[in-house]
PDB file of C-alpha atoms in Angstrom:
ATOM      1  CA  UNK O   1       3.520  53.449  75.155  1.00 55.00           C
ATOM      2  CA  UNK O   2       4.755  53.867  71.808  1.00 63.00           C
ATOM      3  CA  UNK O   3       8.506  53.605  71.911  1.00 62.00           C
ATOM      4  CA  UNK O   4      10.530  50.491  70.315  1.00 72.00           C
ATOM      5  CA  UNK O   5      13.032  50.026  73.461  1.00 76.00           C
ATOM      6  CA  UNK O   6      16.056  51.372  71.330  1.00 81.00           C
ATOM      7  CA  UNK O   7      19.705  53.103  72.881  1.00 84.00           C
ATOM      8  CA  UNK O   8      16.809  56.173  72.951  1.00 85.00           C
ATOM      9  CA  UNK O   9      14.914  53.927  75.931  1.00 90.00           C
ATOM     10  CA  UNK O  10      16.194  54.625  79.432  1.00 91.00           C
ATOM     11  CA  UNK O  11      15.618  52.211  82.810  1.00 93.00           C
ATOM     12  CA  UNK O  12      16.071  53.281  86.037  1.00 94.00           C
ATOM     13  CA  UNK O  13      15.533  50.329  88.883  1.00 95.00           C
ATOM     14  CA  UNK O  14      15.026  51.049  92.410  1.00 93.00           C
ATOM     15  CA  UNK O  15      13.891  48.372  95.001  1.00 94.00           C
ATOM     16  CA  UNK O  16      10.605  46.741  94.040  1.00 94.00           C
ATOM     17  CA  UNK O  17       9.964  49.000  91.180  1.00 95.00           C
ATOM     18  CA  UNK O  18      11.615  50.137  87.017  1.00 96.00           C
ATOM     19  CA  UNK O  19      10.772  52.462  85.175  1.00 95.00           C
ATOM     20  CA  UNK O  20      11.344  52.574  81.639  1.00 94.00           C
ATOM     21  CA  UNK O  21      11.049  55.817  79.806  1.00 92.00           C
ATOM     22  CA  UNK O  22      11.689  57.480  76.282  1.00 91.00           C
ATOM     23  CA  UNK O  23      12.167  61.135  75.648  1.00 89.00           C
ATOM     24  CA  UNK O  24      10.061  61.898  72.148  1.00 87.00           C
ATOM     25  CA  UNK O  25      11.143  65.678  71.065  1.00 88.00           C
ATOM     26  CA  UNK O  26       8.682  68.293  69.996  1.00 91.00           C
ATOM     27  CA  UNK O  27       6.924  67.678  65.941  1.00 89.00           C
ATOM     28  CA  UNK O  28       6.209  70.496  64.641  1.00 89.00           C
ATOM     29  CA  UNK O  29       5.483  69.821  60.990  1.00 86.00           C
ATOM     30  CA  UNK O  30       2.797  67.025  59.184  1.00 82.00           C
ATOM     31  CA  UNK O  31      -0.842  66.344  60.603  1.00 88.00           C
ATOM     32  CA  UNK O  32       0.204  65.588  63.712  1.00 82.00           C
ATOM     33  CA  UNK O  33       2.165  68.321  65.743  1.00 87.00           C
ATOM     34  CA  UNK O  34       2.902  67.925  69.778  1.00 87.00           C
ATOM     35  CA  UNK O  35       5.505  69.276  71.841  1.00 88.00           C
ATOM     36  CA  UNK O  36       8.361  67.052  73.469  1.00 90.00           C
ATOM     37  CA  UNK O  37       7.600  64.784  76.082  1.00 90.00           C
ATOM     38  CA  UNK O  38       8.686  61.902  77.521  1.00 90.00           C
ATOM     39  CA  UNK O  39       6.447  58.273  77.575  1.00 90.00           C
ATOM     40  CA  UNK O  40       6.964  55.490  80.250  1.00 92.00           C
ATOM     41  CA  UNK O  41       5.848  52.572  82.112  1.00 93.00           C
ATOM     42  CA  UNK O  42       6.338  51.866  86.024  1.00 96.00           C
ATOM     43  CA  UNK O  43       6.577  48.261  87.018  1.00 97.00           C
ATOM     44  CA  UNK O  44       6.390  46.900  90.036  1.00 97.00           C
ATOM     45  CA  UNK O  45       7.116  43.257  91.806  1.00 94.00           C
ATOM     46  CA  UNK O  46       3.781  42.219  93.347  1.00 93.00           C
ATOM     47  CA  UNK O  47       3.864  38.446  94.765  1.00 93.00           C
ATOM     48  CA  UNK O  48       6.990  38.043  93.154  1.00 92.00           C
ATOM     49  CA  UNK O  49       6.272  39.003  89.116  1.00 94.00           C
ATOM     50  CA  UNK O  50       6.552  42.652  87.335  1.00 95.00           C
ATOM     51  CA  UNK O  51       3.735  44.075  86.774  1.00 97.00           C
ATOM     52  CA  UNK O  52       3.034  47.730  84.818  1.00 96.00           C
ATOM     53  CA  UNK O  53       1.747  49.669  87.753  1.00 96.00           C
ATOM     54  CA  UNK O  54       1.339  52.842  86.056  1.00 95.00           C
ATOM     55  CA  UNK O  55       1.598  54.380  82.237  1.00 93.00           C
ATOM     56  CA  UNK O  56       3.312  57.629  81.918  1.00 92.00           C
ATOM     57  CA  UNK O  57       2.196  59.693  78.809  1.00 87.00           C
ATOM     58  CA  UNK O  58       3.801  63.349  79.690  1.00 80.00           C
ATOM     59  CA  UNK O  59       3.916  62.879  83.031  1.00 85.00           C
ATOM     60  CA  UNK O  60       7.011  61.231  84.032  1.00 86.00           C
ATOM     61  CA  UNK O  61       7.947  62.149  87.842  1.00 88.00           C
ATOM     62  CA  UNK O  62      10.827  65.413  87.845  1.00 88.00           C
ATOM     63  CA  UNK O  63      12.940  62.932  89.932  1.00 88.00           C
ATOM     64  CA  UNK O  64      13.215  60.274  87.554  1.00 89.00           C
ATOM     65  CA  UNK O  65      13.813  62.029  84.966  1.00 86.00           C
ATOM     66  CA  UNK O  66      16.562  63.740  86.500  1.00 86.00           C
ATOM     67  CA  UNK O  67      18.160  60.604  87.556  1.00 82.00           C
TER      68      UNK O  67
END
């Protein structure tokens, strides 16, 4: 996703899995306009390494984001 893993970029580790998220608010002016939304990866340990398991582009579980 694009986000530069600043103080903006959250983690949030539970066994065998992270995710790492970034909240992007809403642009409304310039050629590009979208509403706010939040961006993330899931990795998971498979045979021992992290892996990106799943790419979040809006769709970031309720739970997590919570957290």
């Amino acid at each position: 996703p694009f986000f530069q893993y600043s103080e903006d970029t959250k983690t949030i580790q539970r066994p065998g899995e992270i995710y790492v998220f970034e909240y992007f608010p809403a642009m409304n002016e310039g050629p590009v306009i979208y509403e706010g939304h939040y961006k993330g990866l899931l990795l998971k340990k498979f045979d021992g390494k992290w892996k990106v398991d799943k790419l979040y582009i809006g769709n970031m579980p309720k739970t997590i984001i919570e957290s």
